[in-house]
Short mmCIF file of C-alpha atoms in Angstrom, two decimals:
data_model
loop_
_atom_site.label_atom_id
_atom_site.label_comp_id
_atom_site.label_asym_id
_atom_site.label_seq_id
_atom_site.Cartn_x
_atom_site.Cartn_y
_atom_site.Cartn_z
CA UNK A 1 8.67 -13.81 -4.69
CA UNK A 2 10.41 -12.25 -1.63
CA UNK A 3 11.30 -8.54 -1.59
CA UNK A 4 14.89 -7.45 -0.90
CA UNK A 5 13.70 -6.44 2.61
CA UNK A 6 12.41 -9.92 3.39
CA UNK A 7 15.63 -11.37 1.96
CA UNK A 8 17.83 -9.38 4.23
CA UNK A 9 15.87 -9.28 7.44
CA UNK A 10 14.29 -12.09 9.67
CA UNK A 11 12.22 -10.70 12.62
CA UNK A 12 11.61 -12.80 15.61
CA UNK A 13 8.36 -14.79 16.04
CA UNK A 14 5.67 -13.41 18.32
CA UNK A 15 2.97 -15.56 19.89
CA UNK A 16 -0.66 -15.59 18.97
CA UNK A 17 -3.29 -14.03 21.23
CA UNK A 18 -5.05 -16.33 23.56
CA UNK A 19 -7.49 -15.59 26.29
CA UNK A 20 -9.05 -12.29 27.15
CA UNK A 21 -7.07 -9.07 27.74
CA UNK A 22 -7.68 -5.30 28.11
CA UNK A 23 -5.80 -2.22 26.94
CA UNK A 24 -6.42 1.53 26.42
CA UNK A 25 -6.14 0.86 22.61
CA UNK A 26 -5.93 -1.98 20.16
CA UNK A 27 -4.37 -1.68 16.72
CA UNK A 28 -5.51 -4.11 14.09
CA UNK A 29 -2.68 -4.57 11.66
CA UNK A 30 1.21 -4.72 12.15
CA UNK A 31 2.25 -3.04 8.98
CA UNK A 32 4.17 0.36 9.17
CA UNK A 33 1.05 2.27 9.96
CA UNK A 34 -0.04 -0.06 12.81
CA UNK A 35 3.46 -0.36 14.43
CA UNK A 36 3.99 3.41 14.19
CA UNK A 37 0.60 4.11 15.61
CA UNK A 38 1.04 1.81 18.45
CA UNK A 39 4.45 3.20 19.16
CA UNK A 40 3.29 6.80 19.10
CA UNK A 41 0.34 5.85 21.51
CA UNK A 42 2.70 4.03 23.85
CA UNK A 43 4.90 7.13 23.88
CA UNK A 44 1.98 9.19 24.92
CA UNK A 45 1.25 6.81 27.84
CA UNK A 46 -1.61 4.79 26.10
CA UNK A 47 -1.35 1.13 26.76
CA UNK A 48 -1.66 -0.45 23.30
CA UNK A 49 -1.89 -3.96 21.89
CA UNK A 50 -1.25 -4.92 18.27
CA UNK A 51 -2.96 -7.72 16.60
CA UNK A 52 -1.56 -9.05 13.25
CA UNK A 53 -3.09 -11.87 11.03
CA UNK A 54 0.36 -12.89 9.89
CA UNK A 55 3.72 -11.68 10.63
CA UNK A 56 5.00 -8.10 11.46
CA UNK A 57 5.55 -6.32 8.16
CA UNK A 58 4.44 -9.30 6.22
CA UNK A 59 2.00 -7.53 4.10
CA UNK A 60 2.43 -4.44 2.00
CA UNK A 61 5.13 -2.81 4.16
CA UNK A 62 7.50 -5.73 3.29
CA UNK A 63 6.92 -5.09 -0.44
CA UNK A 64 7.44 -1.21 -0.43
CA UNK A 65 10.25 0.66 -2.11
CA UNK A 66 10.65 2.37 1.29
CA UNK A 67 10.93 5.97 0.10
CA UNK A 68 10.22 8.33 2.90
CA UNK A 69 9.05 11.56 1.12
CA UNK A 70 6.55 14.29 0.80
CA UNK A 71 7.17 14.25 -2.90
CA UNK A 72 4.24 12.22 -4.15
CA UNK A 73 4.57 12.48 -7.78
CA UNK A 74 3.33 15.46 -10.00
CA UNK A 75 0.71 16.42 -7.45
CA UNK A 76 1.22 19.95 -5.99
CA UNK A 77 -0.29 21.83 -8.97
CA UNK A 78 -3.15 19.44 -9.41
CA UNK A 79 -4.02 19.51 -5.66
CA UNK A 80 -4.10 23.28 -5.49
CA UNK A 81 -6.50 23.31 -8.39
CA UNK A 82 -8.72 20.58 -6.89
CA UNK A 83 -8.47 21.39 -3.13
CA UNK A 84 -7.31 24.91 -2.69
CA UNK A 85 -3.90 26.12 -1.48
CA UNK A 86 -4.81 25.66 2.17
CA UNK A 87 -5.60 22.01 1.89
CA UNK A 88 -2.78 21.19 -0.49
CA UNK A 89 -0.28 23.08 1.82
CA UNK A 90 -1.56 21.08 4.80
CA UNK A 91 -1.11 17.87 3.02
CA UNK A 92 2.48 18.68 2.04
CA UNK A 93 3.41 19.96 5.59
CA UNK A 94 1.83 16.96 7.20
CA UNK A 95 3.89 14.57 5.08
CA UNK A 96 7.08 16.64 5.46
CA UNK A 97 6.59 16.53 9.24
CA UNK A 98 6.33 12.70 8.80
CA UNK A 99 9.77 12.67 7.09
CA UNK A 100 11.33 14.60 9.81
CA UNK A 101 9.66 12.44 12.56
CA UNK A 102 11.28 9.37 10.93
CA UNK A 103 14.71 11.01 11.10
CA UNK A 104 14.08 12.03 14.80
CA UNK A 105 13.01 8.62 15.84
CA UNK A 106 15.99 6.83 14.22
CA UNK A 107 18.39 9.36 15.63
CA UNK A 108 16.94 9.47 19.19
CA UNK A 109 16.24 5.65 19.39
CA UNK A 110 19.61 4.80 17.80
CA UNK A 111 17.86 2.47 15.24
CA UNK A 112 20.18 0.74 12.69
CA UNK A 113 17.86 0.70 9.64
CA UNK A 114 20.18 1.98 6.89
CA UNK A 115 18.34 5.40 6.86
CA UNK A 116 19.87 7.93 4.47
CA UNK A 117 18.80 11.47 3.69
CA UNK A 118 18.37 11.90 -0.13
CA UNK A 119 16.56 14.18 -2.45
CA UNK A 120 13.33 13.12 -4.21
CA UNK A 121 12.57 13.95 -7.86
CA UNK A 122 9.60 13.70 -10.11
CA UNK A 123 10.60 13.59 -13.81
CA UNK A 124 8.64 14.35 -17.05
CA UNK A 125 8.79 15.09 -20.76
CA UNK A 126 6.91 18.09 -20.36
CA UNK A 127 9.04 21.06 -19.30
CA UNK A 128 6.10 23.49 -18.85
CA UNK A 129 4.39 21.05 -16.50
CA UNK A 130 7.60 20.63 -14.50
CA UNK A 131 7.96 24.45 -14.04
CA UNK A 132 4.31 24.82 -13.00
CA UNK A 133 4.80 21.90 -10.38
CA UNK A 134 8.01 23.62 -9.02
CA UNK A 135 6.07 27.05 -8.69
CA UNK A 136 3.22 25.18 -6.93
CA UNK A 137 5.50 23.33 -4.61
CA UNK A 138 7.19 26.60 -3.57
CA UNK A 139 3.81 28.21 -2.97
CA UNK A 140 3.15 25.30 -0.67
CA UNK A 141 6.38 25.85 1.41
CA UNK A 142 8.69 23.37 -0.22
CA UNK A 143 12.19 24.42 -1.10
CA UNK A 144 11.67 22.80 -4.55
CA UNK A 145 14.02 23.35 -7.63
CA UNK A 146 13.69 22.52 -11.29
CA UNK A 147 16.62 20.36 -12.39
CA UNK A 148 17.37 20.02 -16.26
CA UNK A 149 19.80 17.14 -15.85
CA UNK A 150 19.03 13.93 -14.02
CA UNK A 151 21.10 10.86 -13.25
CA UNK A 152 18.61 8.29 -14.61
CA UNK A 153 18.93 7.09 -18.24
CA UNK A 154 15.42 7.93 -19.38
CA UNK A 155 14.42 10.66 -21.86
CA UNK A 156 12.90 13.63 -19.92
CA UNK A 157 12.84 17.38 -19.90
CA UNK A 158 14.11 17.43 -16.36
CA UNK A 159 12.75 16.93 -12.91
CA UNK A 160 11.33 18.73 -9.87
CA UNK A 161 13.33 18.11 -6.79
CA UNK A 162 12.32 17.99 -3.10
CA UNK A 163 15.39 18.11 -1.01
CA UNK A 164 16.26 16.39 2.33
CA UNK A 165 13.89 13.42 2.01
CA UNK A 166 14.92 9.91 3.14
CA UNK A 167 15.06 6.16 2.48
CA UNK A 168 15.56 3.08 4.71
CA UNK A 169 15.19 -0.52 5.37
CA UNK A 170 11.53 -0.74 6.64
CA UNK A 171 11.70 -4.02 8.34
CA UNK A 172 14.85 -3.24 10.28
CA UNK A 173 13.05 -0.06 11.47
CA UNK A 174 9.85 -1.79 12.42
CA UNK A 175 11.65 -4.55 14.11
CA UNK A 176 13.39 -2.14 16.43
CA UNK A 177 10.05 -0.35 17.35
CA UNK A 178 8.23 -3.65 17.88
CA UNK A 179 10.70 -4.62 20.52
CA UNK A 180 8.98 -1.84 22.63
CA UNK A 181 5.38 -2.98 21.88
CA UNK A 182 3.09 -5.82 22.64
CA UNK A 183 2.32 -7.44 19.34
CA UNK A 184 0.38 -10.75 18.72
CA UNK A 185 1.14 -12.49 15.32
CA UNK A 186 -1.08 -15.04 13.66
CA UNK A 187 -3.98 -13.34 15.33
CA UNK A 188 -6.50 -12.40 12.57
CA UNK A 189 -9.36 -10.22 13.89
CA UNK A 190 -12.53 -11.95 12.86
CA UNK A 191 -14.96 -9.62 14.60
CA UNK A 192 -15.18 -6.12 16.05
CA UNK A 193 -18.02 -4.81 18.12
CA UNK A 194 -17.81 -1.41 19.90
CA UNK A 195 -14.81 -1.83 22.23
CA UNK A 196 -14.28 -5.61 21.71
CA UNK A 197 -12.31 -7.23 19.00
CA UNK A 198 -12.11 -11.01 18.61
CA UNK A 199 -9.46 -13.32 17.14
CA UNK A 200 -9.99 -17.16 16.76
CA UNK A 201 -8.30 -17.82 20.13
CA UNK A 202 -8.77 -14.57 22.10
CA UNK A 203 -10.16 -11.04 22.46
CA UNK A 204 -9.12 -7.56 23.43
CA UNK A 205 -11.33 -5.04 25.12
CA UNK A 206 -9.97 -1.40 24.53
CA UNK A 207 -11.11 2.16 24.78
CA UNK A 208 -9.97 2.85 21.20
CA UNK A 209 -9.89 0.47 18.18
CA UNK A 210 -7.58 1.44 15.21
CA UNK A 211 -7.76 -0.41 11.86
CA UNK A 212 -4.51 -0.03 10.21
CA UNK A 213 -5.21 -2.91 7.75
CA UNK A 214 -4.52 -1.40 4.31
CA UNK A 215 -8.19 -1.86 3.09
CA UNK A 216 -10.87 -1.73 5.82
CA UNK A 217 -12.67 -5.03 5.90
CA UNK A 218 -15.64 -3.96 7.86
CA UNK A 219 -18.09 -2.65 5.29
CA UNK A 220 -20.70 -0.97 7.39
CA UNK A 221 -20.33 1.68 8.72
CA UNK A 222 -17.87 3.54 6.69
CA UNK A 223 -18.54 2.08 3.20
CA UNK A 224 -14.86 2.26 2.32
CA UNK A 225 -15.53 -0.37 -0.46
CA UNK A 226 -17.35 2.21 -2.33
CA UNK A 227 -14.76 4.86 -1.95
CA UNK A 228 -11.46 3.38 -2.84
CA UNK A 229 -9.93 0.77 -4.95
CA UNK A 230 -6.60 -1.26 -5.08
CA UNK A 231 -3.69 -1.22 -7.55
CA UNK A 232 -0.66 -3.42 -7.98
CA UNK A 233 2.83 -2.50 -9.11
CA UNK A 234 6.08 -4.32 -9.62
CA UNK A 235 9.53 -3.97 -8.58
CA UNK A 236 13.02 -5.46 -9.50
CA UNK A 237 16.14 -5.21 -7.41
CA UNK A 238 18.90 -4.76 -9.95
CA UNK A 239 22.64 -5.62 -9.46
CA UNK A 240 25.29 -4.06 -11.62
CA UNK A 241 23.09 -1.12 -12.55
CA UNK A 242 25.46 1.69 -11.28
CA UNK A 243 24.44 3.87 -8.31
CA UNK A 244 21.88 6.66 -7.83
CA UNK A 245 22.12 9.57 -5.31
CA UNK A 246 18.45 10.56 -5.48
CA UNK A 247 15.05 8.89 -5.67
CA UNK A 248 12.91 9.21 -8.74
CA UNK A 249 9.40 8.66 -9.81
CA UNK A 250 8.03 9.37 -13.39
CA UNK A 251 4.90 11.35 -14.22
CA UNK A 252 2.51 9.44 -16.51
CA UNK A 253 1.04 5.96 -16.85
CA UNK A 254 4.10 4.15 -18.25
CA UNK A 255 6.95 5.73 -16.18
CA UNK A 256 9.24 4.20 -13.76
CA UNK A 257 10.46 4.51 -10.22
CA UNK A 258 14.00 4.40 -9.12
CA UNK A 259 15.90 4.33 -5.76
CA UNK A 260 19.12 2.88 -4.48
CA UNK A 261 19.42 0.41 -1.62
CA UNK A 262 22.96 -0.91 -0.81
CA UNK A 263 24.29 -2.40 -4.03
CA UNK A 264 20.77 -2.81 -5.51
CA UNK A 265 18.92 -0.30 -7.70
CA UNK A 266 15.20 -0.71 -7.08
CA UNK A 267 13.42 -0.29 -10.43
CA UNK A 268 9.54 -0.19 -10.38
CA UNK A 269 6.48 0.27 -12.61
CA UNK A 270 3.78 -1.49 -14.61
CA UNK A 271 0.95 -0.38 -12.33
CA UNK A 272 -2.47 -1.61 -12.87
CA UNK A 273 -5.81 -1.91 -11.07
CA UNK A 274 -5.85 -5.23 -9.11
CA UNK A 275 -7.85 -7.84 -11.15
CA UNK A 276 -7.09 -6.24 -14.43
CA UNK A 277 -4.02 -8.18 -15.36
CA UNK A 278 -5.49 -11.03 -17.35
CA UNK A 279 -2.72 -11.00 -20.16
CA UNK A 280 0.16 -10.83 -17.67
CA UNK A 281 3.69 -9.95 -18.71
CA UNK A 282 4.31 -7.19 -16.22
CA UNK A 283 7.54 -8.67 -14.89
CA UNK A 284 8.65 -9.45 -18.41
CA UNK A 285 8.12 -5.97 -19.54
CA UNK A 286 9.79 -4.43 -16.52
CA UNK A 287 12.77 -6.75 -17.17
CA UNK A 288 12.90 -5.75 -20.75
CA UNK A 289 12.92 -2.01 -19.77
CA UNK A 290 15.68 -2.65 -17.17
CA UNK A 291 17.83 -4.43 -19.89
CA UNK A 292 17.52 -1.43 -22.23
CA UNK A 293 18.29 1.12 -19.48
CA UNK A 294 21.08 -1.00 -17.79
CA UNK A 295 22.36 -3.55 -20.18
CA UNK A 296 24.87 -5.02 -17.59
CA UNK A 297 22.29 -5.36 -14.91
CA UNK A 298 20.60 -8.51 -13.46
CA UNK A 299 17.66 -8.91 -11.25
CA UNK A 300 18.48 -10.20 -7.74
CA UNK A 301 14.90 -10.06 -6.60
CA UNK A 302 11.53 -9.25 -7.88
CA UNK A 303 8.21 -8.55 -6.15
CA UNK A 304 4.90 -6.67 -6.28
CA UNK A 305 2.94 -4.39 -3.97
CA UNK A 306 -0.68 -3.52 -3.58
CA UNK A 307 -1.89 0.04 -2.64
CA UNK A 308 -5.22 1.42 -1.80
CA UNK A 309 -6.33 4.56 -3.79
CA UNK A 310 -9.15 6.86 -2.58
CA UNK A 311 -11.35 8.73 -5.08
CA UNK A 312 -9.65 12.09 -4.25
CA UNK A 313 -6.31 10.59 -3.67
CA UNK A 314 -5.97 11.65 -0.08
CA UNK A 315 -5.66 9.02 2.53
CA UNK A 316 -8.55 8.21 4.97
CA UNK A 317 -7.08 8.81 8.40
CA UNK A 318 -9.27 9.45 11.38
CA UNK A 319 -12.54 8.32 12.84
CA UNK A 320 -13.94 5.20 11.14
CA UNK A 321 -17.48 6.51 11.22
CA UNK A 322 -19.65 9.03 13.16
CA UNK A 323 -21.55 6.12 14.66
CA UNK A 324 -18.32 4.60 15.95
CA UNK A 325 -16.51 7.59 17.58
CA UNK A 326 -13.84 5.37 19.26
CA UNK A 327 -12.82 3.52 16.14
CA UNK A 328 -10.17 4.93 13.90
CA UNK A 329 -8.96 4.05 10.41
CA UNK A 330 -5.71 4.52 8.30
CA UNK A 331 -6.01 3.52 4.68
CA UNK A 332 -5.67 4.55 1.03
CA UNK A 333 -1.99 5.58 0.96
CA UNK A 334 -1.83 5.81 -2.83
CA UNK A 335 1.66 4.22 -3.01
CA UNK A 336 3.15 6.55 -0.49
CA UNK A 337 2.81 4.32 2.52
CA UNK A 338 5.90 5.31 4.44
CA UNK A 339 5.17 8.99 4.90
CA UNK A 340 1.30 8.30 5.07
CA UNK A 341 1.86 5.70 7.75
CA UNK A 342 3.72 8.27 10.01
CA UNK A 343 1.07 10.92 9.32
CA UNK A 344 -1.54 8.39 10.35
CA UNK A 345 0.38 7.59 13.57
CA UNK A 346 0.80 11.21 14.73
CA UNK A 347 -2.80 12.15 13.75
CA UNK A 348 -4.48 9.18 15.47
CA UNK A 349 -2.27 9.58 18.45
CA UNK A 350 -3.57 13.17 18.91
CA UNK A 351 -7.15 12.19 18.35
CA UNK A 352 -6.94 9.36 20.87
CA UNK A 353 -5.27 11.77 23.36
CA UNK A 354 -7.75 14.51 22.79
CA UNK A 355 -5.22 16.91 21.16
CA UNK A 356 -6.18 19.16 18.39
CA UNK A 357 -4.20 18.38 15.05
CA UNK A 358 -4.19 20.91 12.42
CA UNK A 359 -4.29 18.25 9.64
CA UNK A 360 -7.25 16.29 10.93
CA UNK A 361 -9.77 17.83 8.50
CA UNK A 362 -7.57 17.24 5.44
CA UNK A 363 -7.53 13.49 6.03
CA UNK A 364 -10.88 12.96 7.63
CA UNK A 365 -12.69 9.86 6.25
CA UNK A 366 -15.97 11.79 6.55
CA UNK A 367 -14.91 14.40 4.06
CA UNK A 368 -16.97 14.67 0.84
CA UNK A 369 -16.91 16.90 -2.21
CA UNK A 370 -18.73 16.89 -5.48
CA UNK A 371 -15.45 15.85 -7.33
CA UNK A 372 -15.88 12.43 -5.73
CA UNK A 373 -19.28 11.75 -7.55
CA UNK A 374 -17.71 10.49 -10.79
CA UNK A 375 -15.31 8.27 -8.79
CA UNK A 376 -18.25 6.93 -6.77
CA UNK A 377 -20.01 6.01 -9.97
CA UNK A 378 -16.84 4.39 -11.37
CA UNK A 379 -16.32 2.24 -8.22
CA UNK A 380 -20.16 1.34 -8.11
CA UNK A 381 -19.83 0.31 -11.83
CA UNK A 382 -16.89 -1.91 -11.18
CA UNK A 383 -18.77 -3.78 -8.48
CA UNK A 384 -21.86 -4.15 -10.60
CA UNK A 385 -19.75 -5.40 -13.52
CA UNK A 386 -18.05 -7.90 -11.28
CA UNK A 387 -21.33 -9.13 -9.84
CA UNK A 388 -22.85 -9.29 -13.28
CA UNK A 389 -19.91 -11.49 -14.55
CA UNK A 390 -20.50 -13.81 -11.58
CA UNK A 391 -24.11 -14.53 -12.62
CA UNK A 392 -24.26 -14.02 -16.37
CA UNK A 393 -20.80 -14.69 -17.79
CA UNK A 394 -20.54 -17.98 -19.53
CA UNK A 395 -16.99 -19.53 -19.53
CA UNK A 396 -15.36 -19.80 -22.95
CA UNK A 397 -13.47 -23.01 -22.17
CA UNK A 398 -13.60 -26.19 -20.17
CA UNK A 399 -11.15 -27.25 -17.37
CA UNK A 400 -10.22 -30.20 -19.51
CA UNK A 401 -9.29 -28.09 -22.53
CA UNK A 402 -7.35 -25.51 -20.48
CA UNK A 403 -3.77 -25.35 -21.52
CA UNK A 404 -1.03 -26.14 -19.04
CA UNK A 405 0.31 -23.18 -17.16
CA UNK A 406 -2.90 -21.26 -17.41
CA UNK A 407 -5.77 -20.26 -15.15
CA UNK A 408 -9.28 -19.28 -16.11
CA UNK A 409 -12.85 -19.29 -14.98
CA UNK A 410 -13.89 -22.41 -16.83
CA UNK A 411 -16.77 -25.07 -16.92
CA UNK A 412 -16.16 -28.13 -14.82
CA UNK A 413 -18.35 -31.27 -14.02
CA UNK A 414 -19.41 -29.33 -10.81
CA UNK A 415 -20.32 -26.11 -12.68
CA UNK A 416 -18.32 -22.77 -13.25
CA UNK A 417 -15.24 -22.51 -11.20
CA UNK A 418 -11.82 -21.07 -11.16
CA UNK A 419 -9.31 -23.56 -12.60
CA UNK A 420 -5.54 -23.47 -12.72
CA UNK A 421 -3.58 -26.23 -14.58
CA UNK A 422 0.07 -26.45 -13.78
CA UNK A 423 2.86 -27.17 -16.26
CA UNK A 424 2.81 -30.77 -15.11
CA UNK A 425 -0.85 -31.17 -15.56
CA UNK A 426 -2.10 -30.87 -11.97
CA UNK A 427 -5.41 -29.03 -11.43
CA UNK A 428 -6.26 -26.63 -8.72
CA UNK A 429 -10.00 -25.75 -8.63
CA UNK A 430 -11.55 -23.03 -6.42
CA UNK A 431 -14.74 -21.05 -6.21
CA UNK A 432 -14.11 -17.99 -8.28
CA UNK A 433 -16.22 -15.70 -6.25
CA UNK A 434 -14.81 -13.27 -3.77
CA UNK A 435 -16.31 -13.90 -0.32
CA UNK A 436 -15.88 -10.16 0.38
CA UNK A 437 -18.90 -8.98 -1.66
CA UNK A 438 -19.44 -11.70 -4.23
CA UNK A 439 -17.53 -10.39 -7.28
CA UNK A 440 -16.19 -12.90 -9.88
CA UNK A 441 -12.36 -13.23 -9.67
CA UNK A 442 -9.89 -13.06 -12.42
CA UNK A 443 -6.72 -15.06 -12.86
CA UNK A 444 -3.42 -12.99 -12.52
CA UNK A 445 -0.77 -15.01 -14.63
CA UNK A 446 2.12 -12.87 -13.29
CA UNK A 447 1.63 -13.94 -9.69
CA UNK A 448 -0.50 -17.20 -9.95
CA UNK A 449 -3.35 -15.65 -7.96
CA UNK A 450 -7.01 -14.99 -8.19
CA UNK A 451 -7.67 -11.28 -7.90
CA UNK A 452 -10.88 -9.36 -7.36
CA UNK A 453 -11.29 -6.51 -9.64
CA UNK A 454 -13.88 -4.90 -7.46
CA UNK A 455 -12.11 -4.32 -4.28
CA UNK A 456 -8.67 -5.98 -4.50
CA UNK A 457 -8.87 -9.20 -2.51
CA UNK A 458 -6.41 -11.79 -3.66
CA UNK A 459 -6.02 -15.65 -3.27
CA UNK A 460 -3.45 -18.19 -4.22
CA UNK A 461 -4.16 -21.06 -6.67
CA UNK A 462 -5.41 -23.31 -3.89
CA UNK A 463 -7.78 -20.68 -2.59
CA UNK A 464 -5.85 -19.46 0.42
CA UNK A 465 -6.28 -15.64 1.36
CA UNK A 466 -3.34 -13.38 0.24
CA UNK A 467 -4.80 -9.86 0.59
CA UNK A 468 -7.98 -8.40 1.95
CA UNK A 469 -10.61 -6.85 2.36
CA UNK A 470 -11.84 -10.50 2.18
CA UNK A 471 -11.31 -12.39 5.44
CA UNK A 472 -11.48 -15.90 4.27
CA UNK A 473 -10.40 -18.22 1.42
CA UNK A 474 -12.19 -19.47 -1.52
CA UNK A 475 -11.54 -23.24 -1.39
CA UNK A 476 -14.21 -25.20 -3.35
#
């Protein structure tokens, strides 16, 4: 399933890395965070190389809804309560600065990426909650307003508006910046040690190593696997659904996201933790909701995205670990990847260049507070559950009895395995164990993939790797 961005843009191919080369910095990952970080470093005079396992923007950036906003849902009031006004204010200011930086780059570089300035709204059925959120946003320096009437056809008490945000075509923007960078595609980093990173055919030695890989795949140091998880959400590009002037996100588990791109209304929702979609039906439910809200509409494209979520819901941006002072990380963007990517780029640029950044402490991966303890216990419990299932879960069916069109962990003549049977009766069999940390995988019927409920790695029905932190497939 291709996103509307992939359907409307074709970037040029880049060669794979071969041989040994040197640079001041190397960025692992050519999503929005990686490309922006490399571009900001180059602008600061830091010679930078980018290594990408697949294609530029071929991961989560190509599946975003591409909202550039400091409005991250119903969060201001809660952040003030949890983190205090100083930290919450810094978070908002950093993201608003990111919005303005996008506008500046597009304007000064003359990039044709369909960028528009638009307002961002969070809507809710709870008027009191909305008014508290508006007041909290104002305390944090946002010119927020409470709007009783909204242009989306959903029941709500109104919405809180953040003015002067933005939206664009992310791949067109990245493609323009990448023209100014040294990027190697099909160059998966298989090993990193101090200042050296290796790919299957080459290596880069650099003073600084930046991991902009969505979910850090090096477990130690850092232990990011214990401090974040991944979630999936789904999007339809609707035709004949009218036009919206603003961008909208709902407050609550079963709410929806809306934004306009050209003639398409991007309609999203149905979020769940990766690996916890055994019954499927997310696309169907989203299409049913779209049909009720926009009876004349039809879906021109459908796709899904994956997002890392930290325990305290603030991204990890900064030094990878105290034992690796020249390694940096940008991860855990909590579905707000566009603004968070720019925050990452500006913050890491300053750290590499030895410039003090006022927001460094807010996003520091080394931060810790007592509020993270329940989350650490939850993530640890998920990992234990996944490992326990691997060793003690007895499959309830056999491969031979599996219905067509279904996938499941089943008994086979070779033992327990992941089995998918196509509608025409073909069988694909894989090892249903994630190579990242050994958790048992679960079949995702919506996307025909094997997903890890522990840390979010994903594989297709033939065992090929789709998403990390795993770095290899699961062929039997």
